[in-house]
mmCIF file of C-alpha atoms in Angstrom:
data_model
loop_
_atom_site.group_PDB
_atom_site.id
_atom_site.type_symbol
_atom_site.label_atom_id
_atom_site.label_comp_id
_atom_site.label_asym_id
_atom_site.label_seq_id
_atom_site.Cartn_x
_atom_site.Cartn_y
_atom_site.Cartn_z
ATOM 1 C CA MET A 1 63.864 84.267 -55.864
ATOM 2 C CA TYR A 2 65.801 84.218 -59.130
ATOM 3 C CA GLN A 3 64.038 83.407 -62.370
ATOM 4 C CA LEU A 4 65.941 82.342 -65.446
ATOM 5 C CA GLU A 5 64.748 81.248 -68.842
ATOM 6 C CA PHE A 6 66.423 78.666 -71.009
ATOM 7 C CA ARG A 7 65.342 78.272 -74.621
ATOM 8 C CA GLY A 8 66.381 75.484 -76.917
ATOM 9 C CA GLN A 9 67.166 71.823 -76.529
ATOM 10 C CA TRP A 10 67.615 70.768 -72.887
ATOM 11 C CA LEU A 11 70.194 68.126 -71.978
ATOM 12 C CA SER A 12 68.257 64.865 -72.090
ATOM 13 C CA LEU A 13 69.006 61.983 -69.736
ATOM 14 C CA ASN A 14 68.132 59.536 -72.514
ATOM 15 C CA ALA A 15 70.633 61.195 -74.866
ATOM 16 C CA VAL A 16 73.324 61.092 -72.167
ATOM 17 C CA TYR A 17 72.797 57.352 -71.615
ATOM 18 C CA THR A 18 73.333 56.566 -75.301
ATOM 19 C CA LYS A 19 76.657 58.427 -75.652
ATOM 20 C CA HIS A 20 80.188 57.213 -75.041
ATOM 21 C CA HIS A 21 81.777 58.800 -71.942
ATOM 22 C CA HIS A 22 84.034 61.041 -74.094
ATOM 23 C CA GLN A 23 81.015 62.305 -76.044
ATOM 24 C CA ARG A 24 79.078 62.838 -72.779
ATOM 25 C CA ASN A 25 81.905 64.991 -71.458
ATOM 26 C CA ILE A 26 81.856 67.193 -74.585
ATOM 27 C CA VAL A 27 78.081 67.654 -74.334
ATOM 28 C CA LYS A 28 78.340 68.376 -70.594
ATOM 29 C CA LYS A 29 80.900 71.126 -71.241
ATOM 30 C CA GLU A 30 78.638 72.693 -73.893
ATOM 31 C CA TYR A 31 75.730 72.870 -71.434
ATOM 32 C CA GLN A 32 77.984 74.094 -68.619
ATOM 33 C CA GLN A 33 78.964 77.030 -70.822
ATOM 34 C CA ARG A 34 75.341 77.818 -71.667
ATOM 35 C CA PHE A 35 74.316 77.623 -67.999
ATOM 36 C CA ARG A 36 77.396 79.613 -66.905
ATOM 37 C CA THR A 37 76.449 82.491 -69.227
ATOM 38 C CA MET A 38 72.845 82.427 -67.997
ATOM 39 C CA LEU A 39 73.814 82.285 -64.287
ATOM 40 C CA LEU A 40 76.469 85.014 -64.537
ATOM 41 C CA GLY A 41 73.936 87.288 -66.250
ATOM 42 C CA ALA A 42 71.524 86.799 -63.334
ATOM 43 C CA ARG A 43 74.151 87.993 -60.788
ATOM 44 C CA ILE A 44 73.060 85.558 -58.108
ATOM 45 C CA PRO A 45 74.954 85.995 -54.808
ATOM 46 C CA GLU A 46 76.170 83.061 -52.758
ATOM 47 C CA LEU A 47 73.170 81.200 -51.355
ATOM 48 C CA PRO A 48 73.260 79.376 -48.020
ATOM 49 C CA ALA A 49 70.631 76.924 -49.324
ATOM 50 C CA PHE A 50 68.089 76.723 -52.137
ATOM 51 C CA ARG A 51 65.320 74.830 -53.901
ATOM 52 C CA LEU A 52 65.053 74.499 -57.634
ATOM 53 C CA ARG A 53 61.826 74.709 -59.606
ATOM 54 C CA ILE A 54 61.637 74.078 -63.320
ATOM 55 C CA GLU A 55 58.600 74.556 -65.514
ATOM 56 C CA TYR A 56 58.944 73.492 -69.104
ATOM 57 C CA ASN A 57 57.227 72.842 -72.396
ATOM 58 C CA SER A 58 58.964 70.292 -74.590
ATOM 59 C CA ARG A 59 58.552 66.706 -75.757
ATOM 60 C CA MET A 60 60.525 65.404 -72.782
ATOM 61 C CA ASP A 61 58.984 63.961 -69.666
ATOM 62 C CA CYS A 62 59.932 65.248 -66.211
ATOM 63 C CA ASP A 63 62.534 62.640 -65.326
ATOM 64 C CA ASN A 64 64.335 63.164 -68.626
ATOM 65 C CA LEU A 65 65.292 66.687 -67.489
ATOM 66 C CA THR A 66 67.439 65.466 -64.593
ATOM 67 C CA ALA A 67 70.694 65.302 -66.590
ATOM 68 C CA GLY A 68 70.361 69.013 -67.373
ATOM 69 C CA THR A 69 69.472 69.938 -63.801
ATOM 70 C CA LYS A 70 72.554 68.062 -62.557
ATOM 71 C CA VAL A 71 74.794 70.077 -64.884
ATOM 72 C CA LEU A 72 72.983 73.301 -63.869
ATOM 73 C CA VAL A 73 73.553 72.690 -60.144
ATOM 74 C CA ASP A 74 77.181 71.651 -60.743
ATOM 75 C CA THR A 75 77.687 74.924 -62.625
ATOM 76 C CA MET A 76 76.141 76.859 -59.710
ATOM 77 C CA ARG A 77 78.728 75.211 -57.471
ATOM 78 C CA GLU A 78 81.564 75.966 -59.897
ATOM 79 C CA LEU A 79 80.567 79.658 -59.928
ATOM 80 C CA GLY A 80 80.427 79.865 -56.126
ATOM 81 C CA ILE A 81 76.661 80.437 -55.987
ATOM 82 C CA ILE A 82 76.493 77.433 -53.657
ATOM 83 C CA ARG A 83 79.285 75.845 -51.618
ATOM 84 C CA GLU A 84 78.124 72.263 -52.011
ATOM 85 C CA ASP A 85 75.268 70.406 -53.636
ATOM 86 C CA ASN A 86 74.435 68.214 -50.666
ATOM 87 C CA LYS A 87 71.056 67.738 -48.977
ATOM 88 C CA HIS A 88 71.729 70.511 -46.447
ATOM 89 C CA ILE A 89 72.154 73.118 -49.201
ATOM 90 C CA TYR A 90 70.251 71.709 -52.191
ATOM 91 C CA LYS A 91 66.876 71.210 -50.463
ATOM 92 C CA GLY A 92 64.835 69.872 -53.344
ATOM 93 C CA ILE A 93 63.662 70.102 -56.906
ATOM 94 C CA SER A 94 60.309 70.406 -58.605
ATOM 95 C CA ILE A 95 59.907 69.735 -62.335
ATOM 96 C CA GLU A 96 56.523 70.379 -63.876
ATOM 97 C CA PRO A 97 55.250 70.738 -67.433
ATOM 98 C CA ASN A 98 53.675 74.083 -68.320
ATOM 99 C CA LEU A 99 51.902 73.991 -71.675
ATOM 100 C CA GLU A 100 51.483 77.771 -71.656
ATOM 101 C CA LEU A 101 55.213 78.246 -72.290
ATOM 102 C CA ALA A 102 56.582 78.372 -75.815
ATOM 103 C CA HIS A 103 57.918 75.067 -77.138
ATOM 104 C CA ASN A 104 61.438 74.206 -75.837
ATOM 105 C CA THR A 105 61.251 76.831 -73.095
ATOM 106 C CA TYR A 106 62.392 76.112 -69.543
ATOM 107 C CA GLN A 107 61.649 78.511 -66.691
ATOM 108 C CA ILE A 108 64.125 77.941 -63.900
ATOM 109 C CA THR A 109 63.386 79.394 -60.474
ATOM 110 C CA ILE A 110 66.104 79.324 -57.834
ATOM 111 C CA ILE A 111 64.460 79.782 -54.445
ATOM 112 C CA PRO A 112 66.861 80.806 -51.643
ATOM 113 C CA GLU A 113 66.346 79.203 -48.233
ATOM 114 C CA GLU A 114 68.033 79.178 -44.871
ATOM 115 C CA ALA A 115 70.801 76.633 -44.518
ATOM 116 C CA ALA A 116 70.143 73.584 -42.400
ATOM 117 C CA ASN A 117 72.632 72.844 -39.674
ATOM 118 C CA PRO A 118 73.966 69.409 -40.625
ATOM 119 C CA VAL A 119 75.540 68.865 -37.198
ATOM 120 C CA ALA A 120 73.280 68.458 -34.183
ATOM 121 C CA LYS A 121 74.175 70.551 -31.148
ATOM 122 C CA THR A 122 76.190 68.527 -28.712
ATOM 123 C CA LYS A 123 77.229 68.895 -25.120
ATOM 124 C CA LYS A 124 79.711 66.987 -23.026
ATOM 125 C CA SER A 125 78.444 63.938 -21.250
ATOM 126 C CA SER A 126 78.967 63.693 -17.542
ATOM 127 C CA GLY A 127 82.135 61.992 -16.439
ATOM 128 C CA LYS A 128 84.126 61.221 -19.585
ATOM 129 C CA PRO A 129 85.933 64.142 -21.245
ATOM 130 C CA GLY A 130 85.758 64.356 -25.015
ATOM 131 C CA LYS A 131 82.607 62.273 -25.287
ATOM 132 C CA THR A 132 79.591 64.035 -26.716
ATOM 133 C CA ARG A 133 75.935 63.248 -26.990
ATOM 134 C CA SER A 134 73.080 64.799 -28.877
ATOM 135 C CA SER A 135 71.152 67.463 -26.995
ATOM 136 C CA VAL A 136 67.947 66.311 -28.673
ATOM 137 C CA PRO A 137 66.172 63.526 -26.793
ATOM 138 C CA PRO A 138 65.354 60.503 -28.974
ATOM 139 C CA SER A 139 61.611 60.947 -28.473
ATOM 140 C CA ASP A 140 61.777 64.269 -30.329
ATOM 141 C CA TYR A 141 63.058 62.845 -33.579
ATOM 142 C CA LEU A 142 62.011 59.214 -33.687
ATOM 143 C CA GLU A 143 58.599 58.282 -34.968
ATOM 144 C CA GLU A 144 56.431 56.327 -32.609
ATOM 145 C CA SER A 145 56.498 52.662 -33.471
ATOM 146 C CA ASN A 146 53.265 50.838 -33.950
ATOM 147 C CA THR A 147 53.285 47.867 -31.582
ATOM 148 C CA ASN A 148 50.663 46.019 -33.553
ATOM 149 C CA GLU A 149 50.795 42.253 -32.904
ATOM 150 C CA ASP A 150 51.260 41.508 -36.633
ATOM 151 C CA GLN A 151 54.391 43.644 -36.752
ATOM 152 C CA THR A 152 56.083 41.914 -33.823
ATOM 153 C CA LYS A 153 55.884 38.371 -35.207
ATOM 154 C CA PRO A 154 59.200 37.115 -36.605
ATOM 155 C CA ILE A 155 59.446 36.676 -40.351
ATOM 156 C CA PRO A 156 59.859 32.996 -41.237
ATOM 157 C CA LYS A 157 63.147 32.051 -42.919
ATOM 158 C CA PRO A 158 62.973 30.471 -46.375
ATOM 159 C CA SER A 159 63.565 26.740 -46.494
ATOM 160 C CA GLY A 160 66.397 27.067 -49.000
ATOM 161 C CA ARG A 161 64.557 25.126 -51.687
ATOM 162 C CA THR A 162 63.009 27.067 -54.507
ATOM 163 C CA ARG A 163 60.682 26.035 -57.274
ATOM 164 C CA ARG A 164 62.121 26.549 -60.731
ATOM 165 C CA ASN A 165 60.059 27.972 -63.567
ATOM 166 C CA ARG A 166 59.538 25.469 -66.383
#
């Protein structure tokens, strides 16, 4: 587990939305440099997979922090800490307020995990060369369907006429 602390103004999603794309790029580069310095100082090796946890105390709400977390993860990729930022490597994020922290403080925890294998094991099917099939039977990964009578009735099609609001 790697714990980092960021102090100061976090990159706000609301602020990003209100800027012109040239201004957004300038702000993004400023935060990339701040995150780059912080990440290099932590000497984090390459991670096969990870989760991100952020605790913070600021005026922002949780979803407003996502612009900054995007830039943080992109910077991790740029530095070679992670190879990609897909769902097999970046396993999840948790953002929670922590009123015990000083104002405008963000505790970032990078939690290493084992990498998921994005490709299911395959084996050749009988008869046709080059064809493959999953070695996992469908019953192992499909949820059981509920055969409730209400769920099997067809959904009626709309008549095409709609009532207009007056």
